[in-house]
XYZ file of C-alpha atoms in Angstrom:
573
model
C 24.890 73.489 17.896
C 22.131 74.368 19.845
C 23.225 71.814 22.887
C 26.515 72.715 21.855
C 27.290 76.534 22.896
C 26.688 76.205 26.805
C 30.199 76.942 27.426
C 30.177 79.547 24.928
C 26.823 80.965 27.142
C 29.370 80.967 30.104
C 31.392 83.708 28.382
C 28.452 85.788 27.096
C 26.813 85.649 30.710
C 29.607 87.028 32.712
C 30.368 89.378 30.054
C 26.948 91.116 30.098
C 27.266 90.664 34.176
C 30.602 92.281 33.899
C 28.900 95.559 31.845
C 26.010 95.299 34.029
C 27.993 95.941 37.044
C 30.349 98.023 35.451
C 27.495 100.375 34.165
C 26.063 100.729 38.407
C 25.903 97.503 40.001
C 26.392 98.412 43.341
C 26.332 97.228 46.732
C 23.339 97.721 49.164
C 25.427 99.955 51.523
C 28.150 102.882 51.045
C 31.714 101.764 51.473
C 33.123 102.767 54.774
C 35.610 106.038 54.781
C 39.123 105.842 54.104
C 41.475 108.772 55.531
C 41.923 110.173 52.070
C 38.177 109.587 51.150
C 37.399 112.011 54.930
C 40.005 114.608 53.742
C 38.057 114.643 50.708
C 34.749 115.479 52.145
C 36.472 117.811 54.288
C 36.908 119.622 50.709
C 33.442 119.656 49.711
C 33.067 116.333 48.301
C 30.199 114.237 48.608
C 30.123 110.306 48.570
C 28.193 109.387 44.706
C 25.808 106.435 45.936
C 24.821 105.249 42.738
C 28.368 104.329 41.954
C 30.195 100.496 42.646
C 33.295 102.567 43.631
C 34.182 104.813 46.025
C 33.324 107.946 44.237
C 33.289 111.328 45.481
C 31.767 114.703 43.458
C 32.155 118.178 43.802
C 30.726 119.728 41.200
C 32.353 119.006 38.254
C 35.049 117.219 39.552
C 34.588 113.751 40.461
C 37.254 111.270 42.377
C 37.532 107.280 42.173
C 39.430 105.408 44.655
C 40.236 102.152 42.517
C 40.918 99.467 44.833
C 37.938 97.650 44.668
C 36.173 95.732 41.891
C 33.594 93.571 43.124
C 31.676 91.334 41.351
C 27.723 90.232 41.831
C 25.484 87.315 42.247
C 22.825 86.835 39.664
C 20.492 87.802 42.330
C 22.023 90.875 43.970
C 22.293 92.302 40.269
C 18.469 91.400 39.868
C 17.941 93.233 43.190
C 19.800 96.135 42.583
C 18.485 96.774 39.031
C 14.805 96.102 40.274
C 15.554 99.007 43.163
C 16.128 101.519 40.404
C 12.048 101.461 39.602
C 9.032 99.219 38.042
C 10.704 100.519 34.515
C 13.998 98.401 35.148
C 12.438 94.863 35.456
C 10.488 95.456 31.980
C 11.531 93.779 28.957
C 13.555 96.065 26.590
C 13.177 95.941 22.529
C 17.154 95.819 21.131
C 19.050 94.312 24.132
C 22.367 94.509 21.817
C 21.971 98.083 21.967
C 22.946 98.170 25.241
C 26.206 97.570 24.707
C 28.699 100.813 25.171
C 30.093 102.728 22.277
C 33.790 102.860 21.529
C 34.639 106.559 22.033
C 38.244 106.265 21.617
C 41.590 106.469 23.148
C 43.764 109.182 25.057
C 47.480 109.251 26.079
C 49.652 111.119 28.747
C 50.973 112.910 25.644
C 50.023 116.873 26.906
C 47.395 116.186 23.927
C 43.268 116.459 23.840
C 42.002 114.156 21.866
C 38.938 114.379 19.763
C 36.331 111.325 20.503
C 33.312 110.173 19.096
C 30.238 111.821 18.881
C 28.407 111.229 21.700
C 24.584 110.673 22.446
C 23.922 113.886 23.826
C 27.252 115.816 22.958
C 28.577 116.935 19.253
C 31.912 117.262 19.855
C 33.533 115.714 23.160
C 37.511 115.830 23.689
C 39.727 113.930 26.580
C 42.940 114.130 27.971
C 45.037 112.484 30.535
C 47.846 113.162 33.214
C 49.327 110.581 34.901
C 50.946 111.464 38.660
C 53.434 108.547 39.028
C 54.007 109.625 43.245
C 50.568 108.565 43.825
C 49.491 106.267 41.128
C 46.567 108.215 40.125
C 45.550 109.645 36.697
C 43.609 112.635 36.270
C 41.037 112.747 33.179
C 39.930 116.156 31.632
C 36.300 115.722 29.849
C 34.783 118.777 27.801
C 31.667 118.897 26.056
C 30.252 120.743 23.863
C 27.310 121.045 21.249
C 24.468 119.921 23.832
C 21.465 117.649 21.451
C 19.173 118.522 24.897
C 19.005 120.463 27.924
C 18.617 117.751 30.277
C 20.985 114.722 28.556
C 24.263 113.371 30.226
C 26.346 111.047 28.968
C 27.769 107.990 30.642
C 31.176 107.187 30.151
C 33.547 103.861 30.621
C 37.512 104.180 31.028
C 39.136 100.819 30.454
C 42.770 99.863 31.474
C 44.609 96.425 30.918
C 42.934 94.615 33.464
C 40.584 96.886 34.956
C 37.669 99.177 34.314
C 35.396 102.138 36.300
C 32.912 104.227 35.410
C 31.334 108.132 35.432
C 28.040 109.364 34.362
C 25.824 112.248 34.292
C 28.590 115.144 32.795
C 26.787 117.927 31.956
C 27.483 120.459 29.321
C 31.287 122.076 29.984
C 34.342 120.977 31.101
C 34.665 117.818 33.688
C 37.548 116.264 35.448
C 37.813 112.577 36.746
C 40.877 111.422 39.043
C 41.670 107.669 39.818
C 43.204 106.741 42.660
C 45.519 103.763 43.230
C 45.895 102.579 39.895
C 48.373 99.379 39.592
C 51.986 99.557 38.027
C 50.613 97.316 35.489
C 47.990 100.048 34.949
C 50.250 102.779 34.683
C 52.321 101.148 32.457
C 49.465 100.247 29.620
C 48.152 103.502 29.999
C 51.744 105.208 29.174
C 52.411 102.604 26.529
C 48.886 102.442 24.519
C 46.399 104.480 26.318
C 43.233 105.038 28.033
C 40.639 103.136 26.213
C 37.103 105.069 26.472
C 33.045 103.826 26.126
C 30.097 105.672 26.174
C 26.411 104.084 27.145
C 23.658 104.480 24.143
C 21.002 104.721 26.662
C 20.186 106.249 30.080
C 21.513 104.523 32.829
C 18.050 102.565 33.963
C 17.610 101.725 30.266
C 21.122 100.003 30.150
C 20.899 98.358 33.166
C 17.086 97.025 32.230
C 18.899 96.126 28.676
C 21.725 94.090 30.147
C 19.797 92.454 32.629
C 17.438 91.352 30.398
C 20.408 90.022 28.065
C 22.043 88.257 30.377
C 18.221 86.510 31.464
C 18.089 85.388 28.231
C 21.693 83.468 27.801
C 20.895 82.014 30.697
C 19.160 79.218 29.457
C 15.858 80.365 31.372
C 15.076 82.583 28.919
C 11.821 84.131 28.140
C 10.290 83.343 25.097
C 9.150 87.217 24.670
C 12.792 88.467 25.292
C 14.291 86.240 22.963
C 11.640 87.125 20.072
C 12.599 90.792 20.683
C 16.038 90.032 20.467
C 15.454 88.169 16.721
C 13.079 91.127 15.759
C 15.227 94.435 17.049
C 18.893 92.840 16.816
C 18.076 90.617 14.383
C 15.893 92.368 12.208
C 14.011 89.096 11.494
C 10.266 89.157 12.040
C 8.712 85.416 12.339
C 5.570 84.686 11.234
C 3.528 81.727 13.141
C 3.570 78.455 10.702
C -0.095 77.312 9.572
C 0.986 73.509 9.300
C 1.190 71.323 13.010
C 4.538 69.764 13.710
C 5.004 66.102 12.407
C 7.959 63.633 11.683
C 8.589 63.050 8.277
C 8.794 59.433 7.418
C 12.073 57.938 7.619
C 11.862 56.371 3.930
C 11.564 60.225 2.430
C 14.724 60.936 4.461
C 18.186 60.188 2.497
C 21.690 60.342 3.203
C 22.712 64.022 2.982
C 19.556 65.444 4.325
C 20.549 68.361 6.296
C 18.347 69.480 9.714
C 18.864 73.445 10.364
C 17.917 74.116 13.805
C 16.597 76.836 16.709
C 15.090 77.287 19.993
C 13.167 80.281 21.522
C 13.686 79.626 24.688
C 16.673 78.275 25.623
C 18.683 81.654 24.958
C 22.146 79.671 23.742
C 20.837 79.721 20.193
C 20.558 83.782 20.897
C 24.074 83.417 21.466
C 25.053 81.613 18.087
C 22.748 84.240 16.274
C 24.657 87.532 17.485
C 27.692 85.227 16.119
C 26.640 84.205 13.016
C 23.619 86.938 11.844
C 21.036 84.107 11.448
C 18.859 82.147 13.464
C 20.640 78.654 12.987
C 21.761 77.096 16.457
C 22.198 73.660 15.591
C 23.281 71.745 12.262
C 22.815 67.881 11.680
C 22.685 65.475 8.483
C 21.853 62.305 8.273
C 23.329 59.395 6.646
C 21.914 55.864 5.863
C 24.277 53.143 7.283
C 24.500 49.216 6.384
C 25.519 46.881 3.205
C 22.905 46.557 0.748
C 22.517 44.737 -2.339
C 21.932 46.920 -5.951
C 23.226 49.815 -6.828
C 23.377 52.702 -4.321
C 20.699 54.930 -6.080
C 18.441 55.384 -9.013
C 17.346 58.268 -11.043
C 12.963 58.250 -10.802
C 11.107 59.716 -14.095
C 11.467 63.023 -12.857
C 15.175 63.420 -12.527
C 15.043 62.936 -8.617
C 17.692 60.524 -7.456
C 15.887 57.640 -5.318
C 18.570 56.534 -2.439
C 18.603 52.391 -1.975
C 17.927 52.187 1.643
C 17.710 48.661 2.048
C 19.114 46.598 5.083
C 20.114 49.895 6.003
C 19.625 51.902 8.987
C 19.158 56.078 9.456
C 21.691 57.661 11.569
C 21.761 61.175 12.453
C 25.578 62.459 12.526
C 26.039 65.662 14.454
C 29.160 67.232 17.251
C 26.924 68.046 19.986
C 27.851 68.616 24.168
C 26.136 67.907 27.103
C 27.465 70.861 29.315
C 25.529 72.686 32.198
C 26.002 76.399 33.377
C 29.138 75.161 35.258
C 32.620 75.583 34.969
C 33.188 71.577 34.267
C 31.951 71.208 30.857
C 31.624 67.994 29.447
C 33.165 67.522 26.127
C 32.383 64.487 24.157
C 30.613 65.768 20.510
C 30.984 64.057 17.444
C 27.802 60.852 17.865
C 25.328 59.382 15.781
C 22.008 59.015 16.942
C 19.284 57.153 15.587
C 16.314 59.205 13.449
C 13.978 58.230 16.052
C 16.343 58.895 19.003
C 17.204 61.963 17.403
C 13.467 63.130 16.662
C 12.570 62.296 20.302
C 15.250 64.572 22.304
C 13.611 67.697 20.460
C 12.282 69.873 22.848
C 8.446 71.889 22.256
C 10.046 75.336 21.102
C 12.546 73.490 18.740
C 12.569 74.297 15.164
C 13.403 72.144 12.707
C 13.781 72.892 8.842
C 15.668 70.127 6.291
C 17.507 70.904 3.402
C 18.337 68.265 0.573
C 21.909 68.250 -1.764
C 21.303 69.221 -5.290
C 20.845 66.385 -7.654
C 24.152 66.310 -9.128
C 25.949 66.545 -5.768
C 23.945 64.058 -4.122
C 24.698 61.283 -6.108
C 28.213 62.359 -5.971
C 27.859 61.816 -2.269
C 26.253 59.015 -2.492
C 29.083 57.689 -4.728
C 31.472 58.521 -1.895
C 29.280 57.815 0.859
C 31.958 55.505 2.469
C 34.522 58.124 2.425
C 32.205 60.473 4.684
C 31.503 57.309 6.944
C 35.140 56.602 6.885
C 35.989 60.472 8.229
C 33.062 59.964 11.044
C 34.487 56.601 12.044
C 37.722 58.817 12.391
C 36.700 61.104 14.130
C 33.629 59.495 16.952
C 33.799 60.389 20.295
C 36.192 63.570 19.496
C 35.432 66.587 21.034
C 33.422 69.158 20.894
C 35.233 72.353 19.032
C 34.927 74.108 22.435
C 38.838 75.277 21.572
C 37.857 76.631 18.027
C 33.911 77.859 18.676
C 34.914 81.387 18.783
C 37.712 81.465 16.301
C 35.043 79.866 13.950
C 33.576 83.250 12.867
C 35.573 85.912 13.921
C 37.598 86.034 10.734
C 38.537 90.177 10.406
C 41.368 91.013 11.998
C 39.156 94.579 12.792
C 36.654 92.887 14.351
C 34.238 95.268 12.860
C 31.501 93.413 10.689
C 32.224 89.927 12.980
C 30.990 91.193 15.885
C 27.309 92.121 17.100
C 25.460 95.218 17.960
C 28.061 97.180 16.830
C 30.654 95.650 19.549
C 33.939 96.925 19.150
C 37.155 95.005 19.037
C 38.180 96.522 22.002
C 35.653 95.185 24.058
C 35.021 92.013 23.063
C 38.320 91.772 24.196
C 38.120 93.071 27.364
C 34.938 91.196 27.615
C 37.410 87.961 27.746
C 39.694 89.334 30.386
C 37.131 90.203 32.671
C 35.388 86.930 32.599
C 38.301 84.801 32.575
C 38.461 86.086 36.479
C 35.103 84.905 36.981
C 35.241 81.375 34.859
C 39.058 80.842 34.352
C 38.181 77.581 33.469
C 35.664 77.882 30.778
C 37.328 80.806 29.320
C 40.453 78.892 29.285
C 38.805 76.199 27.327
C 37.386 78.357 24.730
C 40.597 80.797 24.161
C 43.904 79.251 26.190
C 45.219 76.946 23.443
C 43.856 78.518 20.219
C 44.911 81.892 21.145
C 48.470 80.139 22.387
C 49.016 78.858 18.659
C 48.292 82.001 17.180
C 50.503 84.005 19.203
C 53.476 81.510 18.522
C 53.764 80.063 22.198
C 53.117 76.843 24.234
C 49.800 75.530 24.373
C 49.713 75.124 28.077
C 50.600 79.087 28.704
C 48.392 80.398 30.670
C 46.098 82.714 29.373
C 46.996 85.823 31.195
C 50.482 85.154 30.044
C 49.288 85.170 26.537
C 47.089 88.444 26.862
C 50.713 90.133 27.848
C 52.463 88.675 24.895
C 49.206 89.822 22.508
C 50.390 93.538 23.654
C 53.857 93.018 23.473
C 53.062 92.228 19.693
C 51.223 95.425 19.517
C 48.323 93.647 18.446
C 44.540 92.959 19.564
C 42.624 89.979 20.582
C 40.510 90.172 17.292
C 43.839 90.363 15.044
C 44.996 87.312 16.790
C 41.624 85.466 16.863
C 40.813 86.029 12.927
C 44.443 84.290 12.386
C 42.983 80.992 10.183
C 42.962 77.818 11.537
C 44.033 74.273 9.614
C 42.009 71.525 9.706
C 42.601 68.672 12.223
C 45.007 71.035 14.270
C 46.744 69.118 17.292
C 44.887 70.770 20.625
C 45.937 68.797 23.512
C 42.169 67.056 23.112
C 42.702 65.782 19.074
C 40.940 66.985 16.480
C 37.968 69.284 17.521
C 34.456 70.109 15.381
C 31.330 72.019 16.379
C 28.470 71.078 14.320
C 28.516 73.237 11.138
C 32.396 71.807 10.520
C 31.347 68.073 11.165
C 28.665 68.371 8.576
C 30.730 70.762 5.835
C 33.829 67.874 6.745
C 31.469 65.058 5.678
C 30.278 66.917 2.669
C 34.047 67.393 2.138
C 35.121 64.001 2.343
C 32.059 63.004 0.262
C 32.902 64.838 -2.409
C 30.515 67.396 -2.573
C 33.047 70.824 -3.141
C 34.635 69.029 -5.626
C 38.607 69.670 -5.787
C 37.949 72.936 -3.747
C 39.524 74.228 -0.416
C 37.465 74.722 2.135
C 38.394 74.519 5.617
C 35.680 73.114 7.838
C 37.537 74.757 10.827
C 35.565 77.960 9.038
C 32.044 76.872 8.849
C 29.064 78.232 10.740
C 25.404 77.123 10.287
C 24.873 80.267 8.169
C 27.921 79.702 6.185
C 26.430 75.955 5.107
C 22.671 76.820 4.604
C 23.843 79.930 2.468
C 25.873 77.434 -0.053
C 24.651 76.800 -3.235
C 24.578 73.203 -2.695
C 20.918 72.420 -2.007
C 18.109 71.407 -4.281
C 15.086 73.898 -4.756
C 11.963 73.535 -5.936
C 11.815 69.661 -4.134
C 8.713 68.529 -3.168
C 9.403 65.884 -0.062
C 6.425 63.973 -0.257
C 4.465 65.471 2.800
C 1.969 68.295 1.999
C 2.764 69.887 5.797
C 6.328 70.135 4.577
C 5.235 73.693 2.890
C 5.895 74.471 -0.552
C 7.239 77.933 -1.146
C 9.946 77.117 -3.419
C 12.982 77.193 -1.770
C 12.934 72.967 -1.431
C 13.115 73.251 2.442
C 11.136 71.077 4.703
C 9.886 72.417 8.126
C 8.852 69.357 10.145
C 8.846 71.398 13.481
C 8.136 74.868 14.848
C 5.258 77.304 16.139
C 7.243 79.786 13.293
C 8.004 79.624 10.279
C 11.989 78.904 9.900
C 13.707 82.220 7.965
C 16.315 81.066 6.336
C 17.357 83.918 4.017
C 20.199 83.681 1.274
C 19.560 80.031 1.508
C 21.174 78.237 -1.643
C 22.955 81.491 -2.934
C 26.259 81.235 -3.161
C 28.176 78.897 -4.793
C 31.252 77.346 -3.322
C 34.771 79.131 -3.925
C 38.388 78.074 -2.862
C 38.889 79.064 0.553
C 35.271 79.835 1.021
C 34.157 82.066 4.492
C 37.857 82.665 5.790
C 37.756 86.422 5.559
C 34.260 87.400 5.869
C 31.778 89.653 7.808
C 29.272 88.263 9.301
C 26.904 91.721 9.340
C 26.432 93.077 6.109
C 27.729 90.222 3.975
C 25.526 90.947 0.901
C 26.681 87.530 -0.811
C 30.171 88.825 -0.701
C 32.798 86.046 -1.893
C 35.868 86.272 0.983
């Protein structure tokens, strides 16, 4: 999967560059004076700089005028976080942490509501008027139970489509008024309320933080950001691997032979870890391929079953993409590449660890080996499971415990919104027909259509996304796969889970490496493999490949449909 999550980089990318400039990007000069924004300085007010709206303060009331929500090249964002000091352009330890709070929600009910507890504030509580003759809503902010003398809190307000910011309240009460807010706006806000963020850092900090983030999903990420990421978000500290990089010899490889893969600086496999919890971006197995005379294994004197290669060739099956930083992804996934082909595309900061099937279930593979080849044949040339990638692990309807950094359910899904208005395309590929499904309506509705009916239902994007998917489900492409449900499809087919359920559609790299499938305490036949136990092979990497939980959990009916992906502890779901 590590080739296979550029469009899924897309998503990630605009979404930090959404926060970014929703957290202070702002343009180099001050937005020219409207009449109401002169009878406001008239008042008193003064014109905030530092904000991307027109803002205006007087003392502890602050004004918005809504009507503009511009968005940033990658290079205005780099020049406008750079302006804010030398401190801004450094690398931050924990990018994740960048990402806002959720505070909580207040409605036009005459109520105050009791948020969060903020970074610098005990107790903070909101409420909200809404004044339908000018389409404005006016938010009351007080704060109490100051952690410092000189902290200030930064706040964001999201609506159905939109979103603006404040910073900087001090200790006591604080009001905020939006100007021309849409019908639409109104409307939510009536119905389900004013959705509030906070910032866990100062504002330079956050803005350092997201740049930084987004850098690294690029795909010209740096290798220093990305091992921060791993060791702060992550919590995974690599250790450099004593043993050179070599390519095992084709003859010790055997049909079954699963390669677990990362990158450190490409950034996508980042991606796939805030996902998934591990460092696994890519997932292949091999399979020998031919007619051969003999039986199709034997057992050697130590009990290790000896695959009969002959007149056979080594193919490498994996559901892999070719797609740029564009928004015309190309599609094509499910190959077979030759071992040497596939050894050769590996790129210097690729790591590559193998894992062998247990004894027992590799000679029940290799009993059924044409039943796997027959489900590849099947399935060659489909696409890439760009319609099912994110549906893949977000399996709790909460949200909480699927997503990263502590990202709430409400803004991953407003995450979505905003950059389907920058990449309509590539969001609609990842979301438009398996969120259409779900919500009981046409696969070619349009995706804004479907974010409507999703509130109509009362429901949120993370309810609707964790709704299970069947196997082989009809997207107007065919069948779709990323790499993880190729390989636990082939095991499937091959017999390997027995007369269990387990939907393929649900498999992630973690989810495969954690099953207790593999065979430990296997010694491949290269010293520079590394013996530590586990029966892993690293033929590739300047670290040594973490794979914890590997081989710990044995397979279950309807394995990994309901689980978290933080904080799992070996949970069956």
């Amino acid at each position: 999967m590590l080739m296979s999550y550029f469009g899924m980089r897309d998503v990630i990318v605009v979404g930090v560059f959404v926060l970014a400039c929703i957290l202070g990007c702002v343009a180099a000069n001050m937005i020219p004076l409207n009449a109401e924004a002169a009878q406001l300085i008239q008042q008193g007010f003064v014109q905030d700089p530092s904000s991307f709206l027109m803002t205006y303060r007087r003392g502890a009331e602050s004004v918005v005028f809504k009507d503009k929500n511009p968005y940033y090249t990658t290079e205005a964002m780099q020049n406008r976080v750079c302006s804010l000091g030398p401190e801004a352009c450094k690398a931050n330890a924990g990018p994740l942490a960048a990402l806002p709070r959720f505070m909580g929600k207040i409605k036009p009910d005459g109520k105050r509501y009791q948020l969060a507890e903020g970074k610098c504030f005990k107790t903070i509580k909101a409420g909200i008027v809404l004044h339908e003759k000018d389409r404005s809503a006016k938010i009351t902010l007080r704060m109490t139970g100051p952690k410092g003398k000189s902290c200030s809190e930064t706040f964001l307000f999201l609506t159905l489509t939109d979103w603006f910011t404040q910073w900087d309240f001090l200790h006591g009460t604080h009001t905020l008024t939006i100007k021309k807010l849409t019908t639409g706006e109104m409307k939510y806000i009536k119905q389900n309320g004013l959705v509030i963020f906070a910032s866990n850092e100062n504002f330079v900090e956050t803005l350092s933080s997201l740049w930084n983030l987004a850098t690294m999903f690029m795909g010209n990420a740096k290798e220093e950001h990305v091992l921060q990421f791993i060791k702060h978000d992550l919590g995974i500290n690599l250790e450099k691997r004593p043993q050179p990089d070599f390519e095992l010899d084709p003859s010790k490889v055997m049909s079954g032979d699963t390669f677990f893969m990362f990158s450190l600086d490409d950034g996508v496999d980042s991606i796939i870890s805030s996902g998934t919890n591990s460092l696994i971006g890519h997932v292949a197995t091999a399979m020998w391929v031919g007619e051969t005379d003999g039986p199709a294994y034997t057992i050697d004197a130590n009990g290790n079953v000896i695959e009969n290669t002959k007149g056979k060739q080594l193919w490498i099956y994996e559901s892999v993409d070719d797609v740029p930083f564009s928004d015309e992804p190309h599609l094509v996934g499910i190959v077979k590449t030759t071992y040497k082909d596939f050894l050769g595309k590996q790129d210097r900061s690729r790591h590559i660890a193998m894992s062998r099937l247990r004894s027992d279930l590799h000679m029940t593979y290799l009993d059924n080996l044409d039943k796997a080849q027959a489900f590849y044949n099947a399935h060659e040339t489909k696409y890439y499971g760009y319609s099912n990638i994110a549906f893949t692990f977000l399996d709790l309807p909460s949200g909480i415990g699927n997503l990263p950094g502590g990202l709430s359910a409400e803004l991953f899904g407003f995450v979505f919104r905003m950059a389907h208005k920058v990449k309509p395309k590539v969001i609609d590929m990842l979301l438009k027909e398996g969120l259409a499904w779900r919500t009981g309506l046409p696969l070619d509705t349009s995706l804004d259509r479907t974010f409507t009916e999703i509130e109509n239902q009362g429901k949120t994007l993370a309810e609707i996304m964790a709704i299970i998917e069947p196997e082989d489900y009809p997207y107007t492409t065919g069948p779709v796969m990323v790499c993880s449900g190729l390989v636990t499809a082939l095991f499937k087919s091959g017999g390997v889970f027995g007369d269990l359920d387990i939907l393929y559609t649900e498999a992630t790299p973690r989810d495969l490496f954690e099953m207790k499938i593999w065979k430990t305490n296997h010694f491949w036949g290269d010293v520079r493999c590394g013996n530590d136990g586990s029966g892993v092979c690293q033929t590739k990497g300047e670290f040594i490949f973490p794979l914890p939980n590997h081989n710990s959990i044995a397979p279950y009916n309807h394995m990994n449909e309901r689980c978290p992906t933080w904080h799992r502890q070996g949970l069956k779901c």
